[in-house]
Coordinates of C-alpha atoms in Angstrom, one line a residue:
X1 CA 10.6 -8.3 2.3
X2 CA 12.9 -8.2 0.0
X3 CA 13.8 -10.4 -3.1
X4 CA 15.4 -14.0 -1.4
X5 CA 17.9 -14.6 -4.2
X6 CA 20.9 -12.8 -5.2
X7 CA 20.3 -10.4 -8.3
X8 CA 17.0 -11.0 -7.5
X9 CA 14.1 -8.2 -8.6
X10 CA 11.5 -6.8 -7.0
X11 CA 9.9 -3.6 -5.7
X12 CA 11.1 -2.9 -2.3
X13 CA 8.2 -0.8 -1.8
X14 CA 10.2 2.0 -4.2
X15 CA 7.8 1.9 -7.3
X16 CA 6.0 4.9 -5.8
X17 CA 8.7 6.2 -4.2
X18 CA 12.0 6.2 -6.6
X19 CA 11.9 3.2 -9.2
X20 CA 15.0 4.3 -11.3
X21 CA 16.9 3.2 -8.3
X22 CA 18.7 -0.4 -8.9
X23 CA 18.3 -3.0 -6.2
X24 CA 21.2 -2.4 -4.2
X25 CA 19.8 1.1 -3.8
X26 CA 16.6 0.2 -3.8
X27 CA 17.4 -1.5 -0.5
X28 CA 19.8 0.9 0.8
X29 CA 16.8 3.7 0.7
X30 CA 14.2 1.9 2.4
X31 CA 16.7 0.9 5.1
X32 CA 17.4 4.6 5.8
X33 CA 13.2 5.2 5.7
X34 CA 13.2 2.4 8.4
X35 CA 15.5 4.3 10.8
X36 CA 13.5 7.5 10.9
X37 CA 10.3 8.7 11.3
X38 CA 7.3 8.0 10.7
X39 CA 8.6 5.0 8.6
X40 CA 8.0 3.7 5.5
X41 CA 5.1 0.9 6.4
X42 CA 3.8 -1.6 9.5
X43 CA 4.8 -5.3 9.0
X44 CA 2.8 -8.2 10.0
X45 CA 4.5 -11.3 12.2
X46 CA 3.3 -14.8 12.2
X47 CA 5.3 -16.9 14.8
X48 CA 7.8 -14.3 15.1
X49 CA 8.2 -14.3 11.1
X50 CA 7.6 -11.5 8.7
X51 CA 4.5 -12.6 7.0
X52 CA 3.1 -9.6 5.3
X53 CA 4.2 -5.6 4.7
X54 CA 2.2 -2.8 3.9
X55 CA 3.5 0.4 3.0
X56 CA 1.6 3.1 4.4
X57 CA 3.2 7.3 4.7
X58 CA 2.4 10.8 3.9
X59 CA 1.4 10.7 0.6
X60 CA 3.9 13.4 -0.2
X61 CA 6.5 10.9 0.1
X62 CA 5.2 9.1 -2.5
X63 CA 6.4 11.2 -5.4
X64 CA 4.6 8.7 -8.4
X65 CA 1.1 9.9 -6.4
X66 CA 1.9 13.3 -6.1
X67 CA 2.9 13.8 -9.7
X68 CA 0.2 11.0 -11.2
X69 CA -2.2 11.6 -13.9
X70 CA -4.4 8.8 -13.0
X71 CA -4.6 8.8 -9.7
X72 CA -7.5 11.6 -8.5
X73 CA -6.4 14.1 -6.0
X74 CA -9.1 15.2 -2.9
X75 CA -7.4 17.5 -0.1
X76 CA -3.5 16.0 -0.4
X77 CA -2.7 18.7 2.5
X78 CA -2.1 15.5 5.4
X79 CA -3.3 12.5 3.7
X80 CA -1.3 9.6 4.4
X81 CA -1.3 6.7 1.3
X82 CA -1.7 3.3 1.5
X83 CA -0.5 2.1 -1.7
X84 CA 0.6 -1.6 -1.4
X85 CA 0.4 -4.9 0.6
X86 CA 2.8 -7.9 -0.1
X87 CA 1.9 -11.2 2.3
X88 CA 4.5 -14.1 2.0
X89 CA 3.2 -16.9 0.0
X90 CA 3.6 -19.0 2.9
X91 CA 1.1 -16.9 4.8
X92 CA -1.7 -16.1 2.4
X93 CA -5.1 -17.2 2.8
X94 CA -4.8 -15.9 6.8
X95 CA -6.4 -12.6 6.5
X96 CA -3.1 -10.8 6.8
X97 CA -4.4 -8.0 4.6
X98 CA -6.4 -7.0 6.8
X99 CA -4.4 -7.4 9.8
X100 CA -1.9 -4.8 7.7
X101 CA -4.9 -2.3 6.9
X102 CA -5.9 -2.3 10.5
X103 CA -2.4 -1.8 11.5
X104 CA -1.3 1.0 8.8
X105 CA -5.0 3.0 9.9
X106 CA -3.7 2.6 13.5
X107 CA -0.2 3.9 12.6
X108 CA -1.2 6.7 10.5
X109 CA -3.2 7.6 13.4
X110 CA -0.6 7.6 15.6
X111 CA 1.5 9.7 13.5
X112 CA -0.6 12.3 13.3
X113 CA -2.7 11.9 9.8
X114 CA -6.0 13.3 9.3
X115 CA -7.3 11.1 6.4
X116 CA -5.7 7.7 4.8
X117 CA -6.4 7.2 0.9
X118 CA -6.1 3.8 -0.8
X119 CA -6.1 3.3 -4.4
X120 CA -7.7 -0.6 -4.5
X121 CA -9.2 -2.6 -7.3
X122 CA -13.1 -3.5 -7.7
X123 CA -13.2 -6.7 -8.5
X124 CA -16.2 -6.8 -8.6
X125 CA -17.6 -10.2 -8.4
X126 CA -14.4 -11.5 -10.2
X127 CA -11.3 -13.2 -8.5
X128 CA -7.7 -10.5 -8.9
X129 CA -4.9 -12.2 -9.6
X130 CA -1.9 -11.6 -7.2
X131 CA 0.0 -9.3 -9.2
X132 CA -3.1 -6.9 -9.4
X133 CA -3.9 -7.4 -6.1
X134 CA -0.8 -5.9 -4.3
X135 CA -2.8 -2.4 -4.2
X136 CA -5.5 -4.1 -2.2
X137 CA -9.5 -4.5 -3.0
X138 CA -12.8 -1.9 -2.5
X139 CA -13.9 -4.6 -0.5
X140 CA -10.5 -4.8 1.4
X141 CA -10.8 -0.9 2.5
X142 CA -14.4 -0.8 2.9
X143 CA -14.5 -3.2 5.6
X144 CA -12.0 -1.0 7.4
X145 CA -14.4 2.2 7.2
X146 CA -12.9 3.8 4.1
X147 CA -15.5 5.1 1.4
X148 CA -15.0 5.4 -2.3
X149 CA -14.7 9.5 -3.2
X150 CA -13.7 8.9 -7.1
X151 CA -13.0 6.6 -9.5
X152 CA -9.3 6.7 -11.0
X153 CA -8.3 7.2 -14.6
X154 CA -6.1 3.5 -14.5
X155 CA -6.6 0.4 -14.1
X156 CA -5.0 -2.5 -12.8
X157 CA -5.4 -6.2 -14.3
X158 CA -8.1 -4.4 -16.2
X159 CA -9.8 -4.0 -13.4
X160 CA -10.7 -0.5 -12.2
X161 CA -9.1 1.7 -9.5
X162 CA -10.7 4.0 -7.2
X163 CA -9.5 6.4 -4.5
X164 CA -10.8 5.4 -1.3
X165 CA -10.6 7.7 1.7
X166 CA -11.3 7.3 5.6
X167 CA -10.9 10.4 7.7
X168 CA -8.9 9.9 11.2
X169 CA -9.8 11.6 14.2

């Protein structure tokens, strides 16, 4: 999932990780999350393709949570984070979001976690554009058993955040 074209930009999932880090390094860093455990994310395959990513990890790892401002913390001691989804343009409109969030809740699971936040738009009864979108709707998570626990001091496309929670077993 990363950029197709040479000097390319994009996130490679590190804007919540380590965003001063260039592409090359960018790259380099999620490579070594991808060799060891528990990973950085779940991906989604269509036809053997990569379709869709979601990054989903402890949200220690996420050092831009841990130290944000706007972003409420409720029990951090093993919640996993769900922070983004990218789908292929080639892919949307299959319900691959949802596919990821059922895979990252199954993963997390597996790991070990207790409880998986999200930190999703409310539309409400408006359409999010793409670039807002990438953190996922309410609607998204609460299909998938998460509940809202507080609403978050930013916003996204002008659109407000919340923290969304579903405890594991």
């Amino acid at each position: 999932m990363v950029p197709r074209k040479p000097g390319g930009s994009g996130c490679v999932c590190m804007s919540y990780r380590n965003s001063s880090l260039d592409m090359p390094g960018r790259i380099a860093h999620m490579r070594t999350l991808c060799g060891s455990e528990p990973g950085p994310g779940v991906l989604a395959y269509v036809d053997d393709q990569v379709a869709g990513w979601c990054s989903v990890a402890p949200k220690s790892t996420y050092r831009a949570l841990v130290n944000s401002r706007t972003i409420p913390h409720v029990d951090d001691a093993d919640a996993w984070s769900v922070v983004c989804f990218v789908v292929r343009p080639d892919f949307r409109r299959r319900g691959l979001m949802h596919q990821l969030l059922a895979g990252a809740v199954g993963h997390a699971h597996a790991m070990g976690a207790t409880a998986l936040e999200g930190y999703p738009v409310d539309p409400g009864s408006d359409r999010v554009d793409q670039t807002s979108g990438y953190v996922g709707t309410v609607q998204l998570f609460e299909a998938h058993g998460f509940r809202r626990v507080r609403q978050a001091a930013g916003r996204r496309g002008g659109k407000s955040r919340w923290l969304v929670r579903r405890d594991l077993p």
